[in-house]
Amino acid sequence: MPLSHHHIRTTVDAYLARHPHEREQLGALLDALDRTGADIASRSAFTGHVTCSAIVVDQLGRVLHVLHLASGKVLAPGGHTEPTDDSLATAALRELHEETGIPPRAVTAWPGYETVPLDIDIHDIDAHPGKGEPGHQHFDLRFLFRLRTSTGVPVVLQEDEVGGIQWRPVDRVASPALGEKLLKLPLQVEPETANASALIHNDRGEYLLHLRDYFPGQIWEPGMWSLLGGGREPQDATLKHTVRRELAEEAGLDLTDLTPFGTEYATDDAGATVPIAIYAGRWNGDPRELHLTEGVMLAWFAPSDLHRLRIADTTSNLVRRHAARNPATQSGPEPEEEERLASPHGTVPNIIGVHLYLERADGTVLLGLRHPNSAFAPSTWHVLAGHCEQENAIGCLIREAQEEAGLHIERQDVELVHVVHHIGKPRNPPRMGLFFRARTWRGEPKLREPDKCLQWRFWDPAALPDDLVPYTRLAIEKIQSGELYSETGWPA
């Protein structure tokens, strides 16, 4: 699946948190990120698109450069992202391997830079009329790696693109801005062993925590609630491989859909700061059914429960930060009978969902068949939909259409056609479903997220499938009759 707009935005935000003074010089990248519907991971986005480079430092503190034949310039290995890349850092590692033959297992991410680039550079690319490419900009995210061996590695050059390699001292790197950042790092010092942990959450907004054994002096954070994870081992090509291996070994969990979230800085018993790369993933299973090989137990906790736990502040803050950016997509279990509803005059947050009403010229409407493992409405037809994150509703719609089905929609082509105020169970949080019609769009529906949707199909509104989400059926009927508002699920 192509790199998501959200992943790129999160990575850039993390970089700017470290380098706030660069916000103005990265204005073109931020403008591109703010443009709704812009796929800046695609090399066909000629208003500007993302590239990724690998800054590789050897044991002597020298930096790897390659001679790019197309430009005639000596640069760090790097290039365009591909749909198979699962993160920006992975794209940099792939380019390193393709251009030089150096495999990902031969390098390790620099501690503290596992998911955040060391530098971001914006540069102009000349037009290539023969390829149909106008002049445009590259937004190059440069990730820092350390060569794992002092004896060197075999180099196999990509002959059609690379003319040779050079190992340059830091004061002679091709990019002055990059050199300034490298000079501030202790490049002659072997970095600490890299660690990685998994921030696993479910659709109810809960987080999977691991109660560690109480063996003071023998294990990290004894008797405390923490995240599953551990240290990188020689067989791990990347830190993502580390966290997947640790999940399998510690709990028998196999999660493929893990995305970089950030870096946690923990303090060990000696008082040293240890960087831990955090990868976020979604899982809706029962932890009691897992085979735990380390620690006491696994359990789900809501962010509001963390104050009751013996948990490191860094871990607690990490969970709360993720929860603030990723609201729950499913209502929690129904409260106990003795709980009372809030006063109707009180303030009750409503979950906002956006829905795409896509109608072709023949009057048929687009529906998707949800995956059998979906937490909401499994094996049921539904319109393309999603929950608002930290974004406006139309921006959310445009993003979801691109991420889920590869459809390109412009803001000016969107109109609100119906609102459903609905509730699943009497005590569950209310939801406001906004249905937007796209008057025009580009592309045909594609299965961009096969773990969520099994197929897209256009249906006659007069012959909708039986297994259709009830409030969606109601909304389609109301849209057909020109009614703007409806309610469902509320107690009489």
mmCIF file with all atom_site columns, N, CA and C in Angstrom, residues 202-229:
data_model
loop_
_atom_site.group_PDB
_atom_site.id
_atom_site.type_symbol
_atom_site.label_atom_id
_atom_site.label_alt_id
_atom_site.label_comp_id
_atom_site.label_asym_id
_atom_site.label_entity_id
_atom_site.label_seq_id
_atom_site.pdbx_PDB_ins_code
_atom_site.Cartn_x
_atom_site.Cartn_y
_atom_site.Cartn_z
_atom_site.occupancy
_atom_site.B_iso_or_equiv
_atom_site.pdbx_formal_charge
_atom_site.auth_seq_id
_atom_site.auth_comp_id
_atom_site.auth_asym_id
_atom_site.auth_atom_id
_atom_site.pdbx_PDB_model_num
ATOM 1  N N  . ASN A 1 202 ? -6.828  -0.862 19.882 1.00 0.00 ? 202 ASN A N  1
ATOM 2  C CA . ASN A 1 202 ? -7.998  -1.468 19.244 1.00 0.00 ? 202 ASN A CA 1
ATOM 3  C C  . ASN A 1 202 ? -8.980  -0.383 18.829 1.00 0.00 ? 202 ASN A C  1
ATOM 4  N N  . ASP A 1 203 ? -10.085 -0.799 18.234 1.00 0.00 ? 203 ASP A N  1
ATOM 5  C CA . ASP A 1 203 ? -11.054 0.162  17.721 1.00 0.00 ? 203 ASP A CA 1
ATOM 6  C C  . ASP A 1 203 ? -11.844 0.857  18.820 1.00 0.00 ? 203 ASP A C  1
ATOM 7  N N  . ARG A 1 204 ? -11.719 0.376  20.055 1.00 0.00 ? 204 ARG A N  1
ATOM 8  C CA . ARG A 1 204 ? -12.403 1.034  21.176 1.00 0.00 ? 204 ARG A CA 1
ATOM 9  C C  . ARG A 1 204 ? -11.541 2.122  21.807 1.00 0.00 ? 204 ARG A C  1
ATOM 10 N N  . GLY A 1 205 ? -10.330 2.325  21.255 1.00 0.00 ? 205 GLY A N  1
ATOM 11 C CA . GLY A 1 205 ? -9.451  3.342  21.802 1.00 0.00 ? 205 GLY A CA 1
ATOM 12 C C  . GLY A 1 205 ? -8.660  2.869  23.002 1.00 0.00 ? 205 GLY A C  1
ATOM 13 N N  . GLU A 1 206 ? -8.546  1.531  23.185 1.00 0.00 ? 206 GLU A N  1
ATOM 14 C CA . GLU A 1 206 ? -7.774  0.966  24.286 1.00 0.00 ? 206 GLU A CA 1
ATOM 15 C C  . GLU A 1 206 ? -6.389  0.544  23.797 1.00 0.00 ? 206 GLU A C  1
ATOM 16 N N  . TYR A 1 207 ? -5.446  0.393  24.750 1.00 0.00 ? 207 TYR A N  1
ATOM 17 C CA . TYR A 1 207 ? -4.064  0.079  24.425 1.00 0.00 ? 207 TYR A CA 1
ATOM 18 C C  . TYR A 1 207 ? -3.623  -1.183 25.165 1.00 0.00 ? 207 TYR A C  1
ATOM 19 N N  . LEU A 1 208 ? -2.881  -2.024 24.452 1.00 0.00 ? 208 LEU A N  1
ATOM 20 C CA . LEU A 1 208 ? -2.428  -3.298 25.006 1.00 0.00 ? 208 LEU A CA 1
ATOM 21 C C  . LEU A 1 208 ? -1.145  -3.080 25.795 1.00 0.00 ? 208 LEU A C  1
ATOM 22 N N  . LEU A 1 209 ? -1.202  -3.345 27.094 1.00 0.00 ? 209 LEU A N  1
ATOM 23 C CA . LEU A 1 209 ? -0.041  -3.166 27.962 1.00 0.00 ? 209 LEU A CA 1
ATOM 24 C C  . LEU A 1 209 ? 0.394   -4.500 28.560 1.00 0.00 ? 209 LEU A C  1
ATOM 25 N N  . HIS A 1 210 ? 1.672   -4.575 28.876 1.00 0.00 ? 210 HIS A N  1
ATOM 26 C CA . HIS A 1 210 ? 2.335   -5.804 29.316 1.00 0.00 ? 210 HIS A CA 1
ATOM 27 C C  . HIS A 1 210 ? 2.833   -5.608 30.745 1.00 0.00 ? 210 HIS A C  1
ATOM 28 N N  . LEU A 1 211 ? 2.343   -6.417 31.683 1.00 0.00 ? 211 LEU A N  1
ATOM 29 C CA . LEU A 1 211 ? 2.808   -6.348 33.071 1.00 0.00 ? 211 LEU A CA 1
ATOM 30 C C  . LEU A 1 211 ? 4.077   -7.183 33.193 1.00 0.00 ? 211 LEU A C  1
ATOM 31 N N  . ARG A 1 212 ? 5.185   -6.529 33.463 1.00 0.00 ? 212 ARG A N  1
ATOM 32 C CA . ARG A 1 212 ? 6.476   -7.203 33.483 1.00 0.00 ? 212 ARG A CA 1
ATOM 33 C C  . ARG A 1 212 ? 6.696   -7.955 34.788 1.00 0.00 ? 212 ARG A C  1
ATOM 34 N N  . ASP A 1 213 ? 7.555   -8.981 34.741 1.00 0.00 ? 213 ASP A N  1
ATOM 35 C CA . ASP A 1 213 ? 7.919   -9.731 35.951 1.00 0.00 ? 213 ASP A CA 1
ATOM 36 C C  . ASP A 1 213 ? 8.605   -8.801 36.951 1.00 0.00 ? 213 ASP A C  1
ATOM 37 N N  . TYR A 1 214 ? 8.453   -9.149 38.234 1.00 0.00 ? 214 TYR A N  1
ATOM 38 C CA . TYR A 1 214 ? 9.105   -8.334 39.263 1.00 0.00 ? 214 TYR A CA 1
ATOM 39 C C  . TYR A 1 214 ? 10.433  -8.989 39.641 1.00 0.00 ? 214 TYR A C  1
ATOM 40 N N  . PHE A 1 215 ? 11.449  -8.687 38.845 1.00 0.00 ? 215 PHE A N  1
ATOM 41 C CA . PHE A 1 215 ? 12.798  -9.177 39.100 1.00 0.00 ? 215 PHE A CA 1
ATOM 42 C C  . PHE A 1 215 ? 13.743  -7.976 39.127 1.00 0.00 ? 215 PHE A C  1
ATOM 43 N N  . PRO A 1 216 ? 13.763  -7.209 40.234 1.00 0.00 ? 216 PRO A N  1
ATOM 44 C CA . PRO A 1 216 ? 14.612  -6.016 40.301 1.00 0.00 ? 216 PRO A CA 1
ATOM 45 C C  . PRO A 1 216 ? 16.074  -6.355 40.030 1.00 0.00 ? 216 PRO A C  1
ATOM 46 N N  . GLY A 1 217 ? 16.711  -5.525 39.219 1.00 0.00 ? 217 GLY A N  1
ATOM 47 C CA . GLY A 1 217 ? 18.113  -5.736 38.908 1.00 0.00 ? 217 GLY A CA 1
ATOM 48 C C  . GLY A 1 217 ? 18.355  -6.727 37.779 1.00 0.00 ? 217 GLY A C  1
ATOM 49 N N  . GLN A 1 218 ? 17.284  -7.439 37.367 1.00 0.00 ? 218 GLN A N  1
ATOM 50 C CA . GLN A 1 218 ? 17.456  -8.437 36.316 1.00 0.00 ? 218 GLN A CA 1
ATOM 51 C C  . GLN A 1 218 ? 16.780  -8.029 35.012 1.00 0.00 ? 218 GLN A C  1
ATOM 52 N N  . ILE A 1 219 ? 15.663  -7.328 35.110 1.00 0.00 ? 219 ILE A N  1
ATOM 53 C CA . ILE A 1 219 ? 14.949  -6.939 33.900 1.00 0.00 ? 219 ILE A CA 1
ATOM 54 C C  . ILE A 1 219 ? 14.626  -5.442 33.954 1.00 0.00 ? 219 ILE A C  1
ATOM 55 N N  . TRP A 1 220 ? 14.287  -4.912 32.789 1.00 0.00 ? 220 TRP A N  1
ATOM 56 C CA . TRP A 1 220 ? 13.938  -3.505 32.635 1.00 0.00 ? 220 TRP A CA 1
ATOM 57 C C  . TRP A 1 220 ? 12.549  -3.247 33.213 1.00 0.00 ? 220 TRP A C  1
ATOM 58 N N  . GLU A 1 221 ? 12.378  -2.187 33.992 1.00 0.00 ? 221 GLU A N  1
ATOM 59 C CA . GLU A 1 221 ? 11.098  -1.771 34.555 1.00 0.00 ? 221 GLU A CA 1
ATOM 60 C C  . GLU A 1 221 ? 10.359  -2.932 35.239 1.00 0.00 ? 221 GLU A C  1
ATOM 61 N N  . PRO A 1 222 ? 10.934  -3.553 36.241 1.00 0.00 ? 222 PRO A N  1
ATOM 62 C CA . PRO A 1 222 ? 10.293  -4.692 36.905 1.00 0.00 ? 222 PRO A CA 1
ATOM 63 C C  . PRO A 1 222 ? 8.962   -4.321 37.542 1.00 0.00 ? 222 PRO A C  1
ATOM 64 N N  . GLY A 1 223 ? 7.965   -5.177 37.361 1.00 0.00 ? 223 GLY A N  1
ATOM 65 C CA . GLY A 1 223 ? 6.666   -4.976 37.978 1.00 0.00 ? 223 GLY A CA 1
ATOM 66 C C  . GLY A 1 223 ? 5.879   -3.800 37.430 1.00 0.00 ? 223 GLY A C  1
ATOM 67 N N  . MET A 1 224 ? 6.251   -3.283 36.269 1.00 0.00 ? 224 MET A N  1
ATOM 68 C CA . MET A 1 224 ? 5.564   -2.129 35.704 1.00 0.00 ? 224 MET A CA 1
ATOM 69 C C  . MET A 1 224 ? 4.834   -2.522 34.424 1.00 0.00 ? 224 MET A C  1
ATOM 70 N N  . TRP A 1 225 ? 3.816   -1.751 34.090 1.00 0.00 ? 225 TRP A N  1
ATOM 71 C CA . TRP A 1 225 ? 3.109   -1.930 32.825 1.00 0.00 ? 225 TRP A CA 1
ATOM 72 C C  . TRP A 1 225 ? 3.903   -1.228 31.732 1.00 0.00 ? 225 TRP A C  1
ATOM 73 N N  . SER A 1 226 ? 4.087   -1.912 30.609 1.00 0.00 ? 226 SER A N  1
ATOM 74 C CA . SER A 1 226 ? 4.900   -1.349 29.539 1.00 0.00 ? 226 SER A CA 1
ATOM 75 C C  . SER A 1 226 ? 4.391   -1.848 28.188 1.00 0.00 ? 226 SER A C  1
ATOM 76 N N  . LEU A 1 227 ? 5.109   -1.511 27.130 1.00 0.00 ? 227 LEU A N  1
ATOM 77 C CA . LEU A 1 227 ? 4.781   -1.981 25.793 1.00 0.00 ? 227 LEU A CA 1
ATOM 78 C C  . LEU A 1 227 ? 5.582   -3.233 25.477 1.00 0.00 ? 227 LEU A C  1
ATOM 79 N N  . LEU A 1 228 ? 5.045   -4.083 24.629 1.00 0.00 ? 228 LEU A N  1
ATOM 80 C CA . LEU A 1 228 ? 5.787   -5.237 24.152 1.00 0.00 ? 228 LEU A CA 1
ATOM 81 C C  . LEU A 1 228 ? 6.906   -4.763 23.224 1.00 0.00 ? 228 LEU A C  1
ATOM 82 N N  . GLY A 1 229 ? 8.052   -5.409 23.298 1.00 0.00 ? 229 GLY A N  1
ATOM 83 C CA . GLY A 1 229 ? 9.152   -5.036 22.429 1.00 0.00 ? 229 GLY A CA 1
ATOM 84 C C  . GLY A 1 229 ? 10.471  -5.485 23.013 1.00 0.00 ? 229 GLY A C  1
#
